[in-house]
mmCIF file of C-alpha atoms in Angstrom:
data_model
loop_
_atom_site.group_PDB
_atom_site.id
_atom_site.type_symbol
_atom_site.label_atom_id
_atom_site.label_comp_id
_atom_site.label_asym_id
_atom_site.label_seq_id
_atom_site.Cartn_x
_atom_site.Cartn_y
_atom_site.Cartn_z
ATOM 1 C CA UNK A 1 0.000 0.000 0.000
ATOM 2 C CA UNK A 2 1.315 3.427 -0.840
ATOM 3 C CA UNK A 3 -0.109 6.915 -0.795
ATOM 4 C CA UNK A 4 0.746 10.025 -2.681
ATOM 5 C CA UNK A 5 1.587 13.507 -1.489
ATOM 6 C CA UNK A 6 0.051 16.338 -3.466
ATOM 7 C CA UNK A 7 2.157 19.359 -4.255
ATOM 8 C CA UNK A 8 1.548 22.387 -6.424
ATOM 9 C CA UNK A 9 4.036 25.040 -7.372
ATOM 10 C CA UNK A 10 3.286 28.735 -7.255
ATOM 11 C CA UNK A 11 0.881 30.719 -5.132
ATOM 12 C CA UNK A 12 -2.872 30.914 -4.791
ATOM 13 C CA UNK A 13 -4.309 34.039 -6.430
ATOM 14 C CA UNK A 14 -7.638 35.707 -5.696
ATOM 15 C CA UNK A 15 -8.851 33.333 -2.984
ATOM 16 C CA UNK A 16 -8.408 35.603 0.022
ATOM 17 C CA UNK A 17 -11.705 34.684 1.716
ATOM 18 C CA UNK A 18 -11.189 30.931 1.282
ATOM 19 C CA UNK A 19 -7.575 31.177 2.470
ATOM 20 C CA UNK A 20 -8.639 33.148 5.558
ATOM 21 C CA UNK A 21 -11.363 30.616 6.419
ATOM 22 C CA UNK A 22 -8.992 27.680 5.921
ATOM 23 C CA UNK A 23 -6.388 29.339 8.148
ATOM 24 C CA UNK A 24 -9.049 29.875 10.840
ATOM 25 C CA UNK A 25 -10.045 26.205 10.605
ATOM 26 C CA UNK A 26 -6.418 25.117 11.060
ATOM 27 C CA UNK A 27 -6.075 27.384 14.092
ATOM 28 C CA UNK A 28 -9.196 25.839 15.639
ATOM 29 C CA UNK A 29 -7.754 22.355 15.085
ATOM 30 C CA UNK A 30 -4.396 23.399 16.556
ATOM 31 C CA UNK A 31 -6.247 24.519 19.681
ATOM 32 C CA UNK A 32 -7.696 21.014 20.123
ATOM 33 C CA UNK A 33 -11.181 21.469 18.695
ATOM 34 C CA UNK A 34 -12.677 19.974 15.554
ATOM 35 C CA UNK A 35 -13.472 21.940 12.442
ATOM 36 C CA UNK A 36 -14.978 21.112 9.067
ATOM 37 C CA UNK A 37 -14.326 22.987 5.865
ATOM 38 C CA UNK A 38 -16.179 22.170 2.656
ATOM 39 C CA UNK A 39 -15.113 23.425 -0.763
ATOM 40 C CA UNK A 40 -17.651 23.014 -3.537
ATOM 41 C CA UNK A 41 -17.611 24.221 -7.096
ATOM 42 C CA UNK A 42 -17.335 23.398 -10.731
ATOM 43 C CA UNK A 43 -14.401 21.327 -11.987
ATOM 44 C CA UNK A 44 -11.298 23.306 -12.828
ATOM 45 C CA UNK A 45 -11.798 26.294 -10.521
ATOM 46 C CA UNK A 46 -8.905 25.405 -8.227
ATOM 47 C CA UNK A 47 -10.431 23.430 -5.354
ATOM 48 C CA UNK A 48 -7.634 20.847 -5.346
ATOM 49 C CA UNK A 49 -5.068 23.649 -5.433
ATOM 50 C CA UNK A 50 -6.661 25.284 -2.383
ATOM 51 C CA UNK A 51 -6.744 21.952 -0.570
ATOM 52 C CA UNK A 52 -3.067 21.345 -1.357
ATOM 53 C CA UNK A 53 -2.234 24.775 0.020
ATOM 54 C CA UNK A 54 -4.195 24.021 3.185
ATOM 55 C CA UNK A 55 -2.321 20.718 3.569
ATOM 56 C CA UNK A 56 0.987 22.510 3.124
ATOM 57 C CA UNK A 57 0.064 25.056 5.801
ATOM 58 C CA UNK A 58 -1.049 22.245 8.128
ATOM 59 C CA UNK A 59 2.296 20.444 7.636
ATOM 60 C CA UNK A 60 4.128 23.693 8.453
ATOM 61 C CA UNK A 61 2.149 23.812 11.709
ATOM 62 C CA UNK A 62 3.184 20.244 12.564
ATOM 63 C CA UNK A 63 -0.147 18.606 11.804
ATOM 64 C CA UNK A 64 -0.576 15.113 10.445
ATOM 65 C CA UNK A 65 -2.265 14.924 7.023
ATOM 66 C CA UNK A 66 -4.421 12.066 5.731
ATOM 67 C CA UNK A 67 -5.618 12.667 2.175
ATOM 68 C CA UNK A 68 -7.920 10.494 0.101
ATOM 69 C CA UNK A 69 -9.255 11.103 -3.375
ATOM 70 C CA UNK A 70 -12.055 9.460 -5.302
ATOM 71 C CA UNK A 71 -11.692 8.553 -8.937
ATOM 72 C CA UNK A 72 -14.448 7.940 -11.459
ATOM 73 C CA UNK A 73 -13.185 4.385 -12.037
ATOM 74 C CA UNK A 74 -13.666 3.581 -8.352
ATOM 75 C CA UNK A 75 -17.346 4.514 -8.070
ATOM 76 C CA UNK A 76 -18.185 0.940 -7.042
ATOM 77 C CA UNK A 77 -16.387 1.338 -3.724
ATOM 78 C CA UNK A 78 -17.823 3.933 -1.344
ATOM 79 C CA UNK A 79 -14.770 3.492 0.851
ATOM 80 C CA UNK A 80 -12.152 4.106 -1.851
ATOM 81 C CA UNK A 81 -11.011 7.550 -0.557
ATOM 82 C CA UNK A 82 -10.945 6.117 2.976
ATOM 83 C CA UNK A 83 -8.573 3.378 1.830
ATOM 84 C CA UNK A 84 -5.945 6.050 1.189
ATOM 85 C CA UNK A 85 -6.794 7.952 4.365
ATOM 86 C CA UNK A 86 -6.496 4.854 6.559
ATOM 87 C CA UNK A 87 -3.221 3.857 4.936
ATOM 88 C CA UNK A 88 -1.839 7.269 5.864
ATOM 89 C CA UNK A 89 -3.335 7.181 9.361
ATOM 90 C CA UNK A 90 -1.652 3.831 10.019
ATOM 91 C CA UNK A 91 1.806 4.790 8.778
ATOM 92 C CA UNK A 92 4.225 7.603 9.437
ATOM 93 C CA UNK A 93 5.939 7.119 6.077
ATOM 94 C CA UNK A 94 4.948 6.638 2.434
ATOM 95 C CA UNK A 95 4.756 2.837 2.432
ATOM 96 C CA UNK A 96 2.381 0.792 4.540
ATOM 97 C CA UNK A 97 2.851 -2.911 4.942
ATOM 98 C CA UNK A 98 -0.047 -5.083 6.060
ATOM 99 C CA UNK A 99 1.528 -6.422 9.269
ATOM 100 C CA UNK A 100 2.658 -2.985 10.470
ATOM 101 C CA UNK A 101 -0.739 -1.475 9.648
ATOM 102 C CA UNK A 102 -2.529 -4.232 11.618
ATOM 103 C CA UNK A 103 -0.274 -3.604 14.620
ATOM 104 C CA UNK A 104 -0.790 0.163 14.384
ATOM 105 C CA UNK A 105 -4.580 -0.222 14.113
ATOM 106 C CA UNK A 106 -4.672 -2.507 17.157
ATOM 107 C CA UNK A 107 -2.478 -0.130 19.152
ATOM 108 C CA UNK A 108 -4.620 2.910 18.304
ATOM 109 C CA UNK A 109 -7.789 1.351 19.762
ATOM 110 C CA UNK A 110 -6.163 -0.826 22.430
ATOM 111 C CA UNK A 111 -7.856 1.215 25.179
ATOM 112 C CA UNK A 112 -11.356 0.241 23.973
ATOM 113 C CA UNK A 113 -12.448 -3.408 24.000
ATOM 114 C CA UNK A 114 -15.452 -2.716 21.764
ATOM 115 C CA UNK A 115 -13.399 -0.993 19.059
ATOM 116 C CA UNK A 116 -10.750 -3.704 19.288
ATOM 117 C CA UNK A 117 -13.415 -6.341 18.619
ATOM 118 C CA UNK A 118 -14.519 -4.359 15.556
ATOM 119 C CA UNK A 119 -11.068 -4.206 13.919
ATOM 120 C CA UNK A 120 -12.032 -6.827 11.279
ATOM 121 C CA UNK A 121 -14.502 -4.254 9.927
ATOM 122 C CA UNK A 122 -11.498 -2.307 8.615
ATOM 123 C CA UNK A 123 -11.103 -5.005 5.981
ATOM 124 C CA UNK A 124 -14.121 -3.439 4.236
ATOM 125 C CA UNK A 125 -11.937 -0.367 3.725
ATOM 126 C CA UNK A 126 -8.336 -1.529 3.706
ATOM 127 C CA UNK A 127 -7.335 -5.174 3.197
ATOM 128 C CA UNK A 128 -5.488 -5.819 6.450
ATOM 129 C CA UNK A 129 -6.812 -9.378 6.864
ATOM 130 C CA UNK A 130 -7.907 -9.245 10.472
ATOM 131 C CA UNK A 131 -9.444 -12.480 11.710
ATOM 132 C CA UNK A 132 -13.216 -12.062 12.189
ATOM 133 C CA UNK A 133 -14.358 -11.878 15.794
ATOM 134 C CA UNK A 134 -17.495 -13.395 17.231
ATOM 135 C CA UNK A 135 -18.948 -9.890 17.344
ATOM 136 C CA UNK A 136 -18.235 -9.031 13.701
ATOM 137 C CA UNK A 137 -19.429 -12.413 12.440
ATOM 138 C CA UNK A 138 -22.861 -11.778 13.953
ATOM 139 C CA UNK A 139 -23.302 -8.229 12.632
ATOM 140 C CA UNK A 140 -25.913 -7.399 10.011
ATOM 141 C CA UNK A 141 -24.827 -5.199 7.115
ATOM 142 C CA UNK A 142 -26.450 -2.160 8.765
ATOM 143 C CA UNK A 143 -24.705 -2.854 12.058
ATOM 144 C CA UNK A 144 -21.386 -3.351 10.221
ATOM 145 C CA UNK A 145 -21.736 0.009 8.460
ATOM 146 C CA UNK A 146 -22.700 1.838 11.662
ATOM 147 C CA UNK A 147 -19.902 0.185 13.643
ATOM 148 C CA UNK A 148 -17.364 0.967 10.935
ATOM 149 C CA UNK A 149 -18.325 4.650 11.130
ATOM 150 C CA UNK A 150 -17.810 4.592 14.904
ATOM 151 C CA UNK A 151 -14.466 2.854 14.394
ATOM 152 C CA UNK A 152 -13.358 5.464 11.838
ATOM 153 C CA UNK A 153 -14.250 8.290 14.220
ATOM 154 C CA UNK A 154 -12.520 6.440 17.063
ATOM 155 C CA UNK A 155 -9.324 6.195 15.032
ATOM 156 C CA UNK A 156 -9.382 9.865 14.099
ATOM 157 C CA UNK A 157 -10.135 11.010 17.653
ATOM 158 C CA UNK A 158 -7.333 8.932 19.130
ATOM 159 C CA UNK A 159 -4.821 10.144 16.556
ATOM 160 C CA UNK A 160 -5.705 13.772 17.304
ATOM 161 C CA UNK A 161 -4.729 13.200 20.934
ATOM 162 C CA UNK A 162 -1.187 12.604 19.690
ATOM 163 C CA UNK A 163 -1.015 15.287 17.005
ATOM 164 C CA UNK A 164 -3.581 17.500 15.231
ATOM 165 C CA UNK A 165 -4.950 15.707 12.173
ATOM 166 C CA UNK A 166 -6.176 17.160 8.897
ATOM 167 C CA UNK A 167 -8.393 14.704 6.998
ATOM 168 C CA UNK A 168 -8.944 15.544 3.349
ATOM 169 C CA UNK A 169 -11.473 13.762 1.152
ATOM 170 C CA UNK A 170 -11.121 15.077 -2.397
ATOM 171 C CA UNK A 171 -13.392 13.923 -5.190
#
């Protein structure tokens, strides 16, 4: 598993309001709170460029970045962008091997027996090959989806205790 780092050369022009709002969001996150920032618009207007600039500013502030992007060829998998995000959340470097990622995932939720028992649900997102637990084997598809959402939030919340985290989902 590998993930990419986005980089753009040059400067952002004419996006003063968006840049100010993104900077405010990063400051809120630095202070320990959560913030959400949504960029919407037509293709080609520079959304990805703004996001890359925000990621660069977050890195300068010492934040961890987890960036996932959807691609039209991957429309069959609702979790495709999360595959990239989880790979980055479970590794400090560019390459993620399955065994290390499994260990990291288990360590992140080791303080919560319920989340630990749900670790096999991650296989729906990232093929880490956890052995199913009695709990996950008995879950309906609705319960699996709901539990996976709780697990995702649990991962993100625990990682932010260590270092502020910027999650980027780019379509």
